[in-house]
Short mmCIF file of C-alpha atoms in Angstrom, two decimals:
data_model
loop_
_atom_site.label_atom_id
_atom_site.label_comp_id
_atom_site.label_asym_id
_atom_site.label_seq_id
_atom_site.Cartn_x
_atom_site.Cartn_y
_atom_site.Cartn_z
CA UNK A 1 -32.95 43.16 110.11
CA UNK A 2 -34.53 39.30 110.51
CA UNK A 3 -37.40 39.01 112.24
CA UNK A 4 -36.72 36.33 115.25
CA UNK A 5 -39.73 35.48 117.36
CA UNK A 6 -39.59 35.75 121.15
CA UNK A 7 -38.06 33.56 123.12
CA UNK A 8 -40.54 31.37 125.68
CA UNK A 9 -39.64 30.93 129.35
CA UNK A 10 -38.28 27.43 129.36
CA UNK A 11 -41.58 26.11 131.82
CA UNK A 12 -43.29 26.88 128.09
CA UNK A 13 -40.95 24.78 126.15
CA UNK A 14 -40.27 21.84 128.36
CA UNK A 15 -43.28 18.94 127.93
CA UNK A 16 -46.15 19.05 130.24
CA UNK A 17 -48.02 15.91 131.48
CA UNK A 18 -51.41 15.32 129.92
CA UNK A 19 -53.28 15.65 133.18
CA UNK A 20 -51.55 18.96 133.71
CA UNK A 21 -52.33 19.66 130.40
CA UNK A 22 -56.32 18.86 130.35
CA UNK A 23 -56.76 20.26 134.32
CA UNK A 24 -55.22 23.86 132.96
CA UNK A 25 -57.97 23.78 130.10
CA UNK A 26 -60.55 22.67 132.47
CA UNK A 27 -59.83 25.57 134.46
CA UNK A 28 -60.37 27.87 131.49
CA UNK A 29 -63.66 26.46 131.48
CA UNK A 30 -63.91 26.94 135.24
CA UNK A 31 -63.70 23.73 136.37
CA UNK A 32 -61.58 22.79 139.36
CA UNK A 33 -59.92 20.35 137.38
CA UNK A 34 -60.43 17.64 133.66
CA UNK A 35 -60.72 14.22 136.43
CA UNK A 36 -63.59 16.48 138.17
CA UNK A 37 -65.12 17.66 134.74
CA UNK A 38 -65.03 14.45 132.95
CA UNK A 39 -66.03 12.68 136.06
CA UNK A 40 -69.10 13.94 137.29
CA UNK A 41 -70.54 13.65 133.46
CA UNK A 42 -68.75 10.43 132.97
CA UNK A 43 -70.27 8.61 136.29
CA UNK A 44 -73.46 11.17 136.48
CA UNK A 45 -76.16 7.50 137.19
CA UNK A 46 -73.87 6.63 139.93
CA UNK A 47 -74.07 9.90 141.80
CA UNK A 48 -77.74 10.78 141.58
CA UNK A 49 -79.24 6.95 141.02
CA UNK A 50 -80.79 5.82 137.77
CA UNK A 51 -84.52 7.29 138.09
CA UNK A 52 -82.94 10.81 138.79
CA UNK A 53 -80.58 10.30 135.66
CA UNK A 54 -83.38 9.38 133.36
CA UNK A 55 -85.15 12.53 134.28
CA UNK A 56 -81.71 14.73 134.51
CA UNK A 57 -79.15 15.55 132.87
CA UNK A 58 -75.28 17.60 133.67
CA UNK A 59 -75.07 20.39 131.19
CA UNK A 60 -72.05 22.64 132.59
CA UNK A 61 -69.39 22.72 135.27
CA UNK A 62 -68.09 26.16 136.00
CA UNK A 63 -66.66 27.51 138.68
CA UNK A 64 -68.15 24.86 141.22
CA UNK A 65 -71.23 25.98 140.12
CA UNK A 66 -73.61 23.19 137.68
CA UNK A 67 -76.21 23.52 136.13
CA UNK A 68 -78.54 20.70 135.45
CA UNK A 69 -81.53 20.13 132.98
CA UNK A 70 -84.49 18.33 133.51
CA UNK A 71 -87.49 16.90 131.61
CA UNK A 72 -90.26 18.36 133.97
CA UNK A 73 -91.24 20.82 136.27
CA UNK A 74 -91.91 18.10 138.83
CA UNK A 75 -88.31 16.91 138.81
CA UNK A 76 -87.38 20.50 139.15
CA UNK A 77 -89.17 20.60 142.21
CA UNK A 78 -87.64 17.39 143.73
CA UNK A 79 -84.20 18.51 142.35
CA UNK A 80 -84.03 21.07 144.25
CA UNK A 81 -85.38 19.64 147.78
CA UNK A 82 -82.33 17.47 147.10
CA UNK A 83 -79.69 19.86 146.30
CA UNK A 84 -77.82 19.97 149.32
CA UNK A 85 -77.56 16.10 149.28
CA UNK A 86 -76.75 15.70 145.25
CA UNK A 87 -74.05 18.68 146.19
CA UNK A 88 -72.29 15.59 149.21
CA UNK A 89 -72.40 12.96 146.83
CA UNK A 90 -71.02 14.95 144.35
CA UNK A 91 -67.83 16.09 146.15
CA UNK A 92 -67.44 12.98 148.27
CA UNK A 93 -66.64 11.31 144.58
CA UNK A 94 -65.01 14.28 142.88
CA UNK A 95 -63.53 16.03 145.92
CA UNK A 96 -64.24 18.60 148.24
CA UNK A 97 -65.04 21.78 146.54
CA UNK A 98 -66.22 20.22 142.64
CA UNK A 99 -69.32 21.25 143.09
CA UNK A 100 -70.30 24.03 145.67
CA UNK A 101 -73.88 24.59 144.19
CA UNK A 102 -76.63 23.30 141.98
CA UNK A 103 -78.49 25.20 139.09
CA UNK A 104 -81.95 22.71 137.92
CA UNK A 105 -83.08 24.24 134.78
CA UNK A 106 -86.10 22.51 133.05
CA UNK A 107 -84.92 21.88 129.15
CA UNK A 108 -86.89 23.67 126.35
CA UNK A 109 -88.44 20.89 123.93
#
């Protein structure tokens, strides 16, 4: 007897796009999709300003849930007075649902 492998369902073999591609590993990593993912690190400044982005930083995406780091307990505290907002400008430039809640961590030195 030879050994044969499986055959795949055809959806397996037949080529995917790349954005179908990247949003199914994205999802993996429980993010709603790569463009959300890739954006909100990608165009972080824009969203939050530049004096919030040189005191925080985007660490994870999972699950509409991200987690952010920053250099102080002070900016911790302001962080979160602002979540609700940072969580609108967030999905009204990634879409509705990206991001659905805010985790601000203060990094370890």
């Amino acid at each position: 007897m030879t050994w044969r492998p499986l055959p795949e369902p055809n959806a397996e073999r037949d080529p995917a796009s790349l954005r179908a591609s990247l949003d199914k590993v994205a999802k993996r990593f429980g993010s709603s999709s790569a463009s959300a993912f890739s954006g909100l690190f990608d165009r972080w400044e824009e969203l939050v300003g530049p004096s919030i982005a040189a005191h925080a930083k985007p660490v994870s995406l999972r699950a509409g849930h991200l987690r952010v780091e920053v250099d102080s307990n002070a900016w911790a505290s302001q962080l979160r007075f602002m979540t609700t907002d940072l969580v609108e400008r967030c999905c009204s430039a990634l879409g509705p649902g990206a991001v659905r809640q805010i985790d601000i961590r203060v990094a370890r030195r």
